[in-house]
Amino acid sequence: MTSKTAKLSIPQRDNTTMDIDLPVYEGSEGPDVVDVAKLTAQGHFTFDPGFTSTASCESKITYIDGEKGILLHRGYPIEQLAEQSDYLETCYLLLNGELPNADQKREFVDMVTNHTMVHEQIRTFFNGFRRDAHPMAIMCGVVGALSAFYHDSTDISDPYHREVAAFRLIAKMPTIAAMSYKFSIGQPFMYPRNDLDYSANFLHMMFGNPCEPSVISPTIARAMDRIFLLHADHEQNASTSTVRLAGSSQANPFACIAAGIAALWGPSHGGANEAVVKMLDEIGDVSRIDEFVAKAKDKNDPFRLMGFGHRVYKNFDPRAKVMKQAADEVLAELGIQDENLEIAKRLEEIALNDPYFIEKKLYPNVDFYSGIILKALGIPTSMFTVIFAVGRTVGWVAHWNEMIGGSYRIGRPRQLYTGYSARDFVSVEDR
Ligand code: CMC
């Protein structure tokens, strides 16, 4: 980082002005950042609700240019990774900074494959949940509970412990995700199969049953793999920031990832893929699109077009482009006619030509098409956000590890206080 200086003049309450020099840092890409850390010593804070202008950390993992629609993992464009790589290779890249050579890749895949089974006691842990529990609720609980089962990888100061925790999380997430689903439909849990690749094994655990051998379509497995890959990381989004914040208190990795899952669940973040399909179902017919677009534009109506808009992307979401292409390919290959896809395409067309959406730079995001493709793959709607969580686990772990492996302080934002000034307590008889 090279350093320049920004000058800040802050009017004081006694009508004088305080001039402060603040260092400016240059990243390898993206806008320069002004380091405001020393403001607090001068008696001031910055105010940025929603962190729209705040770089909360330094990172080397993922870069997004929202104006140009660019997403790079360790410098590699997402389109190239989606086309030429696979999920576990991308995991290696995110965690280690470089693409693996053939031996490194084999070793990494073996390691993940050999950690897919969960502690047998976890199977009984599931019985504490109601059968109709949302799988994301189960995920929050079970992943958080992993620290109770894997004490031997919770010493965060030990790089080996951190590495084992990373392997365990990436490997066991599909197993726990599939168990959440099997539990909800009352079917027996399926043990992982180490002869299958990551995505095929997930499909086996989701849709297989102990009475007959699983038959996994390579088309579906490849599409699943691409979905995991497209969700692998997205720099300092709400869930990743949550993981970093939880990790900054030196909490164990399993607890931190559970915190990330909780943050992902909301419909403004990962929950949007489930919400998109519910919205398309509700629209039901192309003839009703205008009505829903009007609702989305109405300031007095809380309804938003799910799968549209993004805090960072103000041009297009490159993941949505790949996802849309994948949706077309999968539906064509599986011979599926999906009315939702027709509604989605028409909705996209109408919204993209509407002045409201143009002016506010609202484009379809990754969740807009992922719901459709997941539906085509036979994934139940309640599992959509779970699948996002499975794919994003590597991103959470990579950011957590980057932070813990470097220098960090506990995350502790301040506030603009607008409540009462000090006042004397009034006893209950006098109120
Ligand atoms: N439909 C209608 N209006 C919208 C939408 C939408 N989907 N998204 C934003 N707007 C409007 C919003 O009302 C506001 O208008 P105004 O300036 O007049 O008040 C303006 O656009 C800016 O919106 P914002 O809420 O201030 O923007 P944000 O950056 O805080 O929120 C967002 C980003 C993704 C939460 C939001 O666009 C949204 O709620 N989208 C729908 C949910 C969704 O698809 N989420 C998935 C995000 S991508 C995957 C992921 O990262 O998890």
Short mmCIF file of C-alpha atoms and ligand atoms in Angstrom, two decimals:
data_model
loop_
_atom_site.label_atom_id
_atom_site.label_comp_id
_atom_site.label_asym_id
_atom_site.label_seq_id
_atom_site.Cartn_x
_atom_site.Cartn_y
_atom_site.Cartn_z
CA MET A 1 0.00 0.00 0.00
CA THR A 2 1.41 3.40 -0.97
CA SER A 3 0.30 6.27 1.15
CA LYS A 4 -1.06 9.72 0.27
CA THR A 5 -2.89 12.08 2.57
CA ALA A 6 -6.47 13.37 2.70
CA LYS A 7 -7.35 16.52 4.62
CA LEU A 8 -10.49 16.62 6.71
CA SER A 9 -11.82 19.85 8.25
CA ILE A 10 -14.31 19.26 11.03
CA PRO A 11 -16.28 22.22 12.43
CA GLN A 12 -16.19 22.18 16.23
CA ARG A 13 -18.99 23.14 18.63
CA ASP A 14 -17.00 26.26 19.66
CA ASN A 15 -17.00 27.40 15.99
CA THR A 16 -13.33 26.63 15.45
CA THR A 17 -12.25 24.07 12.85
CA MET A 18 -10.17 20.98 13.41
CA ASP A 19 -7.96 19.99 10.45
CA ILE A 20 -6.90 16.37 10.37
CA ASP A 21 -4.54 14.63 7.90
CA LEU A 22 -5.66 11.12 7.10
CA PRO A 23 -3.56 8.51 5.26
CA VAL A 24 -4.89 7.32 1.88
CA TYR A 25 -4.09 3.78 0.74
CA GLU A 26 -4.04 2.38 -2.77
CA GLY A 27 -5.18 -1.18 -3.34
CA SER A 28 -4.08 -3.26 -6.35
CA GLU A 29 -7.58 -2.62 -7.80
CA GLY A 30 -10.53 -0.47 -6.80
CA PRO A 31 -10.85 2.98 -5.28
CA ASP A 32 -8.30 4.41 -2.85
CA VAL A 33 -9.38 4.28 0.77
CA VAL A 34 -9.07 6.93 3.45
CA ASP A 35 -7.85 5.56 6.77
CA VAL A 36 -10.09 7.13 9.40
CA ALA A 37 -8.83 5.02 12.32
CA LYS A 38 -7.11 7.91 14.05
CA LEU A 39 -10.27 10.08 14.07
CA THR A 40 -11.40 8.50 17.33
CA ALA A 41 -8.32 9.82 19.14
CA GLN A 42 -9.39 13.28 17.92
CA GLY A 43 -12.86 12.83 19.41
CA HIS A 44 -14.76 11.96 16.23
CA PHE A 45 -16.31 8.92 14.55
CA THR A 46 -17.41 8.39 10.97
CA PHE A 47 -21.08 7.61 10.33
CA ASP A 48 -21.88 5.02 7.66
CA PRO A 49 -24.98 2.90 8.40
CA GLY A 50 -25.06 -0.14 6.14
CA PHE A 51 -21.31 0.32 5.58
CA THR A 52 -21.90 1.70 2.09
CA SER A 53 -18.58 3.59 2.12
CA THR A 54 -16.55 1.53 4.56
CA ALA A 55 -13.72 -0.88 3.82
CA SER A 56 -13.81 -3.00 6.98
CA CYS A 57 -10.57 -4.85 6.27
CA GLU A 58 -7.72 -5.44 3.86
CA SER A 59 -8.12 -8.61 1.79
CA LYS A 60 -6.41 -10.41 -1.08
CA ILE A 61 -9.14 -12.94 -1.84
CA THR A 62 -11.86 -11.48 -4.05
CA TYR A 63 -12.27 -8.29 -6.04
CA ILE A 64 -15.55 -6.85 -7.35
CA ASP A 65 -15.93 -3.90 -9.70
CA GLY A 66 -19.65 -3.19 -9.42
CA GLU A 67 -19.73 -0.60 -12.19
CA LYS A 68 -18.11 -2.90 -14.73
CA GLY A 69 -19.69 -6.15 -13.49
CA ILE A 70 -16.32 -7.77 -12.71
CA LEU A 71 -15.79 -10.50 -10.12
CA LEU A 72 -12.28 -11.92 -9.63
CA HIS A 73 -11.22 -14.67 -7.24
CA ARG A 74 -7.48 -14.30 -6.55
CA GLY A 75 -7.38 -12.43 -9.87
CA TYR A 76 -9.20 -15.03 -11.96
CA PRO A 77 -12.50 -13.91 -13.59
CA ILE A 78 -15.57 -15.80 -12.36
CA GLU A 79 -16.59 -16.57 -15.97
CA GLN A 80 -13.30 -18.43 -16.58
CA LEU A 81 -13.54 -20.33 -13.31
CA ALA A 82 -17.17 -21.32 -14.02
CA GLU A 83 -16.21 -22.52 -17.48
CA GLN A 84 -12.84 -24.16 -16.86
CA SER A 85 -12.52 -24.97 -13.17
CA ASP A 86 -14.61 -26.87 -10.66
CA TYR A 87 -15.83 -26.12 -7.16
CA LEU A 88 -13.08 -27.86 -5.17
CA GLU A 89 -10.32 -26.41 -7.34
CA THR A 90 -11.86 -22.95 -6.74
CA CYS A 91 -11.94 -23.75 -3.01
CA TYR A 92 -8.20 -24.46 -3.13
CA LEU A 93 -7.65 -21.21 -4.99
CA LEU A 94 -9.65 -19.15 -2.50
CA LEU A 95 -7.95 -20.74 0.50
CA ASN A 96 -4.39 -20.84 -0.81
CA GLY A 97 -4.15 -17.95 -3.24
CA GLU A 98 -3.00 -20.00 -6.26
CA LEU A 99 -4.49 -22.67 -8.49
CA PRO A 100 -3.25 -26.13 -7.46
CA ASN A 101 -1.00 -28.27 -9.65
CA ALA A 102 -2.26 -31.79 -10.40
CA ASP A 103 -0.74 -33.34 -7.22
CA GLN A 104 -1.93 -30.53 -4.99
CA LYS A 105 -5.41 -30.82 -6.46
CA ARG A 106 -5.54 -34.59 -5.93
CA GLU A 107 -4.35 -34.24 -2.35
CA PHE A 108 -6.89 -31.47 -1.62
CA VAL A 109 -9.80 -33.39 -3.14
CA ASP A 110 -8.76 -36.52 -1.18
CA MET A 111 -8.61 -34.55 2.03
CA VAL A 112 -12.09 -33.06 1.56
CA THR A 113 -13.48 -36.42 0.46
CA ASN A 114 -12.11 -38.10 3.56
CA HIS A 115 -13.79 -35.63 5.92
CA THR A 116 -17.33 -35.89 4.54
CA MET A 117 -18.71 -38.14 7.27
CA VAL A 118 -20.05 -36.49 10.42
CA HIS A 119 -19.65 -37.74 13.99
CA GLU A 120 -22.26 -40.46 14.50
CA GLN A 121 -23.64 -38.63 17.53
CA ILE A 122 -24.65 -35.75 15.23
CA ARG A 123 -27.27 -38.04 13.72
CA THR A 124 -29.07 -38.21 17.06
CA PHE A 125 -28.67 -34.47 17.53
CA PHE A 126 -31.08 -33.99 14.61
CA ASN A 127 -33.88 -35.68 16.55
CA GLY A 128 -34.19 -32.61 18.76
CA PHE A 129 -35.63 -30.63 15.84
CA ARG A 130 -39.25 -30.58 14.76
CA ARG A 131 -39.80 -32.41 11.49
CA ASP A 132 -41.17 -29.26 9.87
CA ALA A 133 -38.16 -27.13 10.87
CA HIS A 134 -36.76 -25.03 8.05
CA PRO A 135 -33.46 -26.61 6.90
CA MET A 136 -31.69 -23.27 7.44
CA ALA A 137 -32.77 -23.34 11.09
CA ILE A 138 -31.27 -26.81 11.38
CA MET A 139 -28.09 -25.66 9.63
CA CYS A 140 -27.60 -22.78 12.10
CA GLY A 141 -27.95 -25.19 15.01
CA VAL A 142 -25.98 -28.17 13.74
CA VAL A 143 -23.05 -26.21 12.30
CA GLY A 144 -22.78 -24.17 15.50
CA ALA A 145 -22.78 -27.44 17.44
CA LEU A 146 -19.83 -28.85 15.47
CA SER A 147 -17.48 -27.22 17.96
CA ALA A 148 -18.93 -29.58 20.56
CA PHE A 149 -17.90 -32.54 18.40
CA TYR A 150 -14.55 -31.39 17.02
CA HIS A 151 -12.65 -29.85 19.94
CA ASP A 152 -9.39 -30.85 18.32
CA SER A 153 -9.65 -28.14 15.64
CA THR A 154 -10.75 -25.14 17.68
CA ASP A 155 -7.38 -23.70 18.74
CA ILE A 156 -7.48 -20.78 16.35
CA SER A 157 -3.88 -19.77 17.10
CA ASP A 158 -2.65 -23.04 15.58
CA PRO A 159 -2.52 -22.95 11.74
CA TYR A 160 -2.92 -26.74 11.63
CA HIS A 161 -6.13 -26.57 13.66
CA ARG A 162 -7.40 -23.85 11.32
CA GLU A 163 -6.59 -26.00 8.30
CA VAL A 164 -8.35 -29.06 9.73
CA ALA A 165 -11.38 -26.92 10.63
CA ALA A 166 -11.45 -25.60 7.05
CA PHE A 167 -11.41 -29.13 5.61
CA ARG A 168 -14.05 -30.28 8.04
CA LEU A 169 -16.38 -27.39 7.28
CA ILE A 170 -16.08 -27.63 3.48
CA ALA A 171 -16.40 -31.43 3.56
CA LYS A 172 -19.22 -31.76 6.09
CA MET A 173 -21.50 -28.95 4.94
CA PRO A 174 -23.07 -30.98 2.10
CA THR A 175 -23.55 -33.92 4.48
CA ILE A 176 -25.29 -31.75 7.10
CA ALA A 177 -27.29 -29.95 4.38
CA ALA A 178 -28.55 -33.25 2.94
CA MET A 179 -29.31 -34.54 6.45
CA SER A 180 -31.41 -31.42 7.13
CA TYR A 181 -33.47 -32.24 4.06
CA LYS A 182 -33.76 -35.97 4.74
CA PHE A 183 -34.88 -35.21 8.29
CA SER A 184 -37.59 -32.86 7.05
CA ILE A 185 -39.07 -35.51 4.75
CA GLY A 186 -38.70 -38.37 7.20
CA GLN A 187 -36.25 -40.40 5.13
CA PRO A 188 -33.14 -42.13 6.48
CA PHE A 189 -29.89 -40.19 6.36
CA MET A 190 -27.54 -41.32 3.61
CA TYR A 191 -23.87 -41.81 4.45
CA PRO A 192 -21.52 -40.02 2.07
CA ARG A 193 -19.92 -41.98 -0.75
CA ASN A 194 -16.26 -41.27 -1.24
CA ASP A 195 -16.21 -42.71 -4.77
CA LEU A 196 -18.34 -39.76 -5.93
CA ASP A 197 -17.16 -36.23 -6.50
CA TYR A 198 -18.27 -33.40 -4.21
CA SER A 199 -21.46 -32.46 -6.05
CA ALA A 200 -22.48 -35.98 -7.07
CA ASN A 201 -22.02 -37.09 -3.47
CA PHE A 202 -24.26 -34.24 -2.30
CA LEU A 203 -26.96 -35.32 -4.78
CA HIS A 204 -26.58 -38.93 -3.61
CA MET A 205 -27.08 -37.86 0.02
CA MET A 206 -30.06 -35.65 -0.95
CA PHE A 207 -31.93 -37.98 -3.26
CA GLY A 208 -30.54 -41.48 -2.64
CA ASN A 209 -32.12 -44.08 -0.42
CA PRO A 210 -30.67 -47.16 1.26
CA CYS A 211 -32.89 -49.52 -0.76
CA GLU A 212 -31.27 -48.96 -4.14
CA PRO A 213 -28.04 -47.63 -5.64
CA SER A 214 -28.04 -43.90 -6.39
CA VAL A 215 -28.03 -42.95 -10.05
CA ILE A 216 -26.56 -39.48 -10.46
CA SER A 217 -26.99 -37.61 -13.72
CA PRO A 218 -23.63 -36.13 -14.77
CA THR A 219 -25.52 -33.12 -16.20
CA ILE A 220 -27.14 -32.41 -12.86
CA ALA A 221 -23.91 -33.02 -10.93
CA ARG A 222 -22.02 -30.62 -13.20
CA ALA A 223 -24.76 -27.98 -12.83
CA MET A 224 -24.71 -28.42 -9.05
CA ASP A 225 -20.95 -28.01 -9.03
CA ARG A 226 -21.24 -24.79 -11.01
CA ILE A 227 -23.85 -23.46 -8.60
CA PHE A 228 -21.52 -24.13 -5.65
CA LEU A 229 -18.69 -22.44 -7.55
CA LEU A 230 -20.72 -19.35 -8.43
CA HIS A 231 -21.55 -18.88 -4.75
CA ALA A 232 -18.06 -19.60 -3.41
CA ASP A 233 -17.13 -16.08 -2.37
CA HIS A 234 -18.21 -12.47 -2.73
CA GLU A 235 -15.81 -10.36 -0.62
CA GLN A 236 -17.23 -8.48 2.38
CA ASN A 237 -20.97 -9.25 1.99
CA ALA A 238 -23.25 -9.38 5.05
CA SER A 239 -22.59 -13.01 5.96
CA THR A 240 -18.82 -12.86 5.37
CA SER A 241 -18.61 -9.66 7.41
CA THR A 242 -20.58 -11.45 10.12
CA VAL A 243 -18.10 -14.32 10.08
CA ARG A 244 -15.20 -11.87 10.34
CA LEU A 245 -16.87 -9.95 13.16
CA ALA A 246 -17.64 -13.13 15.10
CA GLY A 247 -14.10 -14.36 14.43
CA SER A 248 -12.58 -11.09 15.65
CA SER A 249 -13.63 -12.00 19.19
CA GLN A 250 -11.58 -15.21 18.74
CA ALA A 251 -14.68 -17.41 18.67
CA ASN A 252 -14.12 -20.90 17.25
CA PRO A 253 -14.51 -21.42 13.48
CA PHE A 254 -17.68 -23.53 13.70
CA ALA A 255 -19.45 -20.86 15.75
CA CYS A 256 -18.29 -18.19 13.28
CA ILE A 257 -19.61 -20.10 10.26
CA ALA A 258 -22.93 -20.69 12.06
CA ALA A 259 -23.13 -16.90 12.50
CA GLY A 260 -22.51 -16.54 8.75
CA ILE A 261 -25.32 -19.01 7.99
CA ALA A 262 -27.70 -16.98 10.16
CA ALA A 263 -26.80 -13.75 8.35
CA LEU A 264 -27.16 -15.43 4.96
CA TRP A 265 -30.69 -16.61 5.71
CA GLY A 266 -32.41 -13.23 5.29
CA PRO A 267 -34.28 -12.48 2.03
CA SER A 268 -32.07 -9.45 1.32
CA HIS A 269 -29.09 -11.82 1.12
CA GLY A 270 -29.03 -15.59 0.47
CA GLY A 271 -32.70 -16.08 1.27
CA ALA A 272 -33.50 -14.25 -1.98
CA ASN A 273 -33.19 -17.39 -4.13
CA GLU A 274 -36.06 -19.03 -2.24
CA ALA A 275 -38.00 -15.75 -2.33
CA VAL A 276 -37.53 -15.47 -6.14
CA VAL A 277 -39.25 -18.78 -6.81
CA LYS A 278 -42.04 -17.97 -4.35
CA MET A 279 -42.48 -14.63 -6.14
CA LEU A 280 -42.55 -16.26 -9.59
CA ASP A 281 -45.11 -18.77 -8.31
CA GLU A 282 -47.19 -15.92 -6.94
CA ILE A 283 -47.01 -14.01 -10.24
CA GLY A 284 -48.17 -17.25 -11.84
CA ASP A 285 -48.72 -15.88 -15.32
CA VAL A 286 -46.95 -13.50 -17.69
CA SER A 287 -50.09 -11.36 -17.80
CA ARG A 288 -49.62 -10.42 -14.11
CA ILE A 289 -46.04 -9.16 -14.40
CA ASP A 290 -47.01 -5.50 -14.86
CA GLU A 291 -49.01 -5.63 -11.65
CA PHE A 292 -45.97 -6.89 -9.68
CA VAL A 293 -43.59 -4.42 -11.32
CA ALA A 294 -45.98 -1.62 -10.30
CA LYS A 295 -46.02 -2.95 -6.73
CA ALA A 296 -42.20 -3.00 -6.66
CA LYS A 297 -42.11 0.64 -7.78
CA ASP A 298 -44.74 1.79 -5.28
CA LYS A 299 -43.02 3.59 -2.38
CA ASN A 300 -45.93 2.72 -0.09
CA ASP A 301 -45.69 -1.00 -0.83
CA PRO A 302 -42.86 -2.93 0.88
CA PHE A 303 -42.78 -5.45 -1.99
CA ARG A 304 -39.50 -5.65 -3.92
CA LEU A 305 -38.70 -7.64 -7.02
CA MET A 306 -36.71 -10.46 -5.48
CA GLY A 307 -33.50 -11.27 -7.34
CA PHE A 308 -33.13 -7.65 -8.47
CA GLY A 309 -30.66 -5.08 -7.23
CA HIS A 310 -27.34 -5.32 -5.49
CA ARG A 311 -25.37 -3.13 -3.15
CA VAL A 312 -22.22 -3.35 -5.26
CA TYR A 313 -23.25 -4.30 -8.81
CA LYS A 314 -24.64 -1.29 -10.62
CA ASN A 315 -24.31 -2.67 -14.13
CA PHE A 316 -24.89 -6.41 -14.04
CA ASP A 317 -24.05 -9.29 -11.74
CA PRO A 318 -21.56 -11.47 -13.67
CA ARG A 319 -22.72 -14.50 -11.68
CA ALA A 320 -26.28 -13.93 -12.93
CA LYS A 321 -25.04 -14.02 -16.54
CA VAL A 322 -23.35 -17.39 -16.04
CA MET A 323 -26.32 -18.65 -14.03
CA LYS A 324 -28.78 -17.62 -16.74
CA GLN A 325 -26.73 -19.45 -19.37
CA ALA A 326 -26.50 -22.49 -17.10
CA ALA A 327 -30.27 -22.40 -16.52
CA ASP A 328 -30.88 -22.40 -20.28
CA GLU A 329 -28.43 -25.28 -20.80
CA VAL A 330 -29.76 -27.42 -17.97
CA LEU A 331 -33.39 -26.93 -18.90
CA ALA A 332 -32.64 -27.75 -22.54
CA GLU A 333 -30.56 -30.81 -21.64
CA LEU A 334 -33.12 -32.16 -19.20
CA GLY A 335 -35.97 -31.30 -21.56
CA ILE A 336 -37.76 -29.29 -18.86
CA GLN A 337 -40.33 -26.66 -19.76
CA ASP A 338 -40.56 -24.31 -16.81
CA GLU A 339 -43.26 -21.71 -16.82
CA ASN A 340 -41.32 -19.84 -14.15
CA LEU A 341 -38.44 -19.42 -16.56
CA GLU A 342 -40.74 -17.80 -19.08
CA ILE A 343 -42.10 -15.48 -16.41
CA ALA A 344 -38.56 -14.74 -15.20
CA LYS A 345 -37.33 -13.88 -18.69
CA ARG A 346 -40.28 -11.64 -19.39
CA LEU A 347 -39.96 -9.99 -15.97
CA GLU A 348 -36.28 -9.34 -16.62
CA GLU A 349 -37.08 -7.81 -20.00
CA ILE A 350 -39.80 -5.53 -18.59
CA ALA A 351 -37.77 -4.45 -15.57
CA LEU A 352 -34.64 -3.77 -17.59
CA ASN A 353 -36.57 -1.39 -19.82
CA ASP A 354 -38.43 0.36 -17.04
CA PRO A 355 -37.13 3.86 -16.11
CA TYR A 356 -37.44 3.06 -12.36
CA PHE A 357 -35.09 0.08 -12.61
CA ILE A 358 -32.78 1.84 -15.10
CA GLU A 359 -32.46 4.94 -12.93
CA LYS A 360 -31.81 2.93 -9.75
CA LYS A 361 -29.46 0.56 -11.61
CA LEU A 362 -31.38 -2.53 -10.54
CA TYR A 363 -30.30 -5.60 -12.48
CA PRO A 364 -30.98 -9.30 -11.95
CA ASN A 365 -28.58 -10.75 -9.39
CA VAL A 366 -27.27 -14.30 -8.91
CA ASP A 367 -30.39 -15.33 -7.00
CA PHE A 368 -32.71 -14.46 -9.85
CA TYR A 369 -31.65 -17.43 -11.96
CA SER A 370 -30.25 -19.78 -9.33
CA GLY A 371 -33.76 -20.47 -8.01
CA ILE A 372 -34.93 -21.57 -11.45
CA ILE A 373 -31.97 -23.83 -12.08
CA LEU A 374 -32.19 -25.38 -8.60
CA LYS A 375 -35.88 -26.06 -9.17
CA ALA A 376 -35.05 -27.73 -12.49
CA LEU A 377 -32.48 -29.91 -10.72
CA GLY A 378 -35.26 -31.12 -8.42
CA ILE A 379 -34.01 -29.26 -5.33
CA PRO A 380 -36.90 -28.33 -3.01
CA THR A 381 -37.35 -24.59 -2.46
CA SER A 382 -36.59 -24.76 1.26
CA MET A 383 -33.09 -26.04 0.38
CA PHE A 384 -32.11 -23.18 -1.94
CA THR A 385 -30.49 -21.00 0.70
CA VAL A 386 -28.89 -24.06 2.26
CA ILE A 387 -27.18 -24.71 -1.06
CA PHE A 388 -25.95 -21.12 -1.13
CA ALA A 389 -24.54 -21.74 2.38
CA VAL A 390 -22.77 -24.92 1.26
CA GLY A 391 -21.11 -23.08 -1.65
CA ARG A 392 -20.27 -19.98 0.42
CA THR A 393 -18.63 -21.94 3.25
CA VAL A 394 -15.24 -21.80 1.56
CA GLY A 395 -15.50 -18.01 1.21
CA TRP A 396 -16.37 -17.63 4.88
CA VAL A 397 -13.52 -19.92 5.89
CA ALA A 398 -11.01 -18.21 3.57
CA HIS A 399 -11.86 -14.76 4.99
CA TRP A 400 -11.86 -16.00 8.57
CA ASN A 401 -8.47 -17.64 8.04
CA GLU A 402 -7.03 -14.58 6.30
CA MET A 403 -8.08 -12.46 9.28
CA ILE A 404 -6.93 -14.85 12.02
CA GLY A 405 -3.65 -15.56 10.19
CA GLY A 406 -2.89 -11.83 9.94
CA SER A 407 -3.16 -8.98 12.38
CA TYR A 408 -6.63 -8.03 13.56
CA ARG A 409 -8.46 -6.39 16.42
CA ILE A 410 -11.89 -7.15 17.78
CA GLY A 411 -14.55 -5.55 15.55
CA ARG A 412 -16.24 -2.89 17.64
CA PRO A 413 -18.11 -0.15 15.73
CA ARG A 414 -19.35 2.98 17.51
CA GLN A 415 -22.60 4.91 17.03
CA LEU A 416 -24.22 8.30 16.61
CA TYR A 417 -26.15 8.46 19.87
CA THR A 418 -29.48 10.31 19.62
CA GLY A 419 -31.09 9.10 22.87
CA TYR A 420 -31.57 10.94 26.16
CA SER A 421 -28.73 12.75 27.86
CA ALA A 422 -28.11 11.72 31.49
CA ARG A 423 -31.20 12.12 33.70
CA ASP A 424 -32.09 11.07 37.24
CA PHE A 425 -33.97 7.86 37.97
CA VAL A 426 -37.60 8.36 38.97
CA SER A 427 -39.11 5.89 41.44
CA VAL A 428 -42.15 3.92 40.25
CA GLU A 429 -44.58 5.82 42.58
CA ASP A 430 -43.58 9.13 40.99
CA ARG A 431 -43.91 8.11 37.31
N1 CMC B 1 -37.20 -3.96 -6.22
C1 CMC B 1 -37.65 -2.68 -6.19
N2 CMC B 1 -36.93 -1.63 -5.76
C2 CMC B 1 -35.70 -1.88 -5.31
C3 CMC B 1 -35.15 -3.18 -5.30
C4 CMC B 1 -35.95 -4.23 -5.76
N3 CMC B 1 -35.49 -5.50 -5.76
N4 CMC B 1 -33.89 -3.15 -4.78
C5 CMC B 1 -33.66 -1.86 -4.48
N5 CMC B 1 -34.74 -1.09 -4.81
C6 CMC B 1 -34.84 0.37 -4.69
C7 CMC B 1 -35.04 0.78 -3.23
O1 CMC B 1 -36.41 0.92 -2.91
C8 CMC B 1 -34.31 2.11 -3.19
O2 CMC B 1 -35.14 3.09 -3.72
P1 CMC B 1 -35.08 4.62 -3.16
O3 CMC B 1 -33.70 5.10 -3.48
O4 CMC B 1 -36.15 5.32 -3.93
O5 CMC B 1 -35.36 4.54 -1.69
C9 CMC B 1 -33.14 1.92 -4.16
O6 CMC B 1 -33.57 0.91 -5.08
C10 CMC B 1 -31.84 1.48 -3.50
O7 CMC B 1 -32.12 0.33 -2.71
P2 CMC B 1 -31.44 0.03 -1.31
O8 CMC B 1 -32.33 -0.86 -0.53
O9 CMC B 1 -31.04 1.33 -0.67
O10 CMC B 1 -30.14 -0.71 -1.80
P3 CMC B 1 -29.21 -1.64 -0.92
O11 CMC B 1 -27.89 -1.62 -1.56
O12 CMC B 1 -29.30 -1.23 0.50
O13 CMC B 1 -29.89 -3.10 -1.04
C11 CMC B 1 -30.48 -5.22 -1.90
C12 CMC B 1 -29.47 -4.07 -1.92
C13 CMC B 1 -29.90 -6.40 -2.65
C14 CMC B 1 -30.74 -5.65 -0.46
C15 CMC B 1 -31.80 -4.76 -2.57
O14 CMC B 1 -31.57 -4.41 -3.90
C16 CMC B 1 -32.91 -5.80 -2.47
O15 CMC B 1 -33.64 -5.84 -1.47
N6 CMC B 1 -33.06 -6.70 -3.50
C17 CMC B 1 -34.02 -7.77 -3.45
C18 CMC B 1 -33.44 -8.91 -2.62
C19 CMC B 1 -32.36 -9.66 -3.37
O16 CMC B 1 -32.50 -10.02 -4.52
N7 CMC B 1 -31.25 -9.97 -2.65
C20 CMC B 1 -30.14 -10.75 -3.18
C21 CMC B 1 -28.88 -9.96 -3.31
S1 CMC B 1 -27.65 -10.76 -4.34
C22 CMC B 1 -27.20 -12.20 -3.52
C23 CMC B 1 -26.57 -11.98 -2.21
O17 CMC B 1 -25.61 -11.20 -2.10
O18 CMC B 1 -26.99 -12.61 -1.26
#
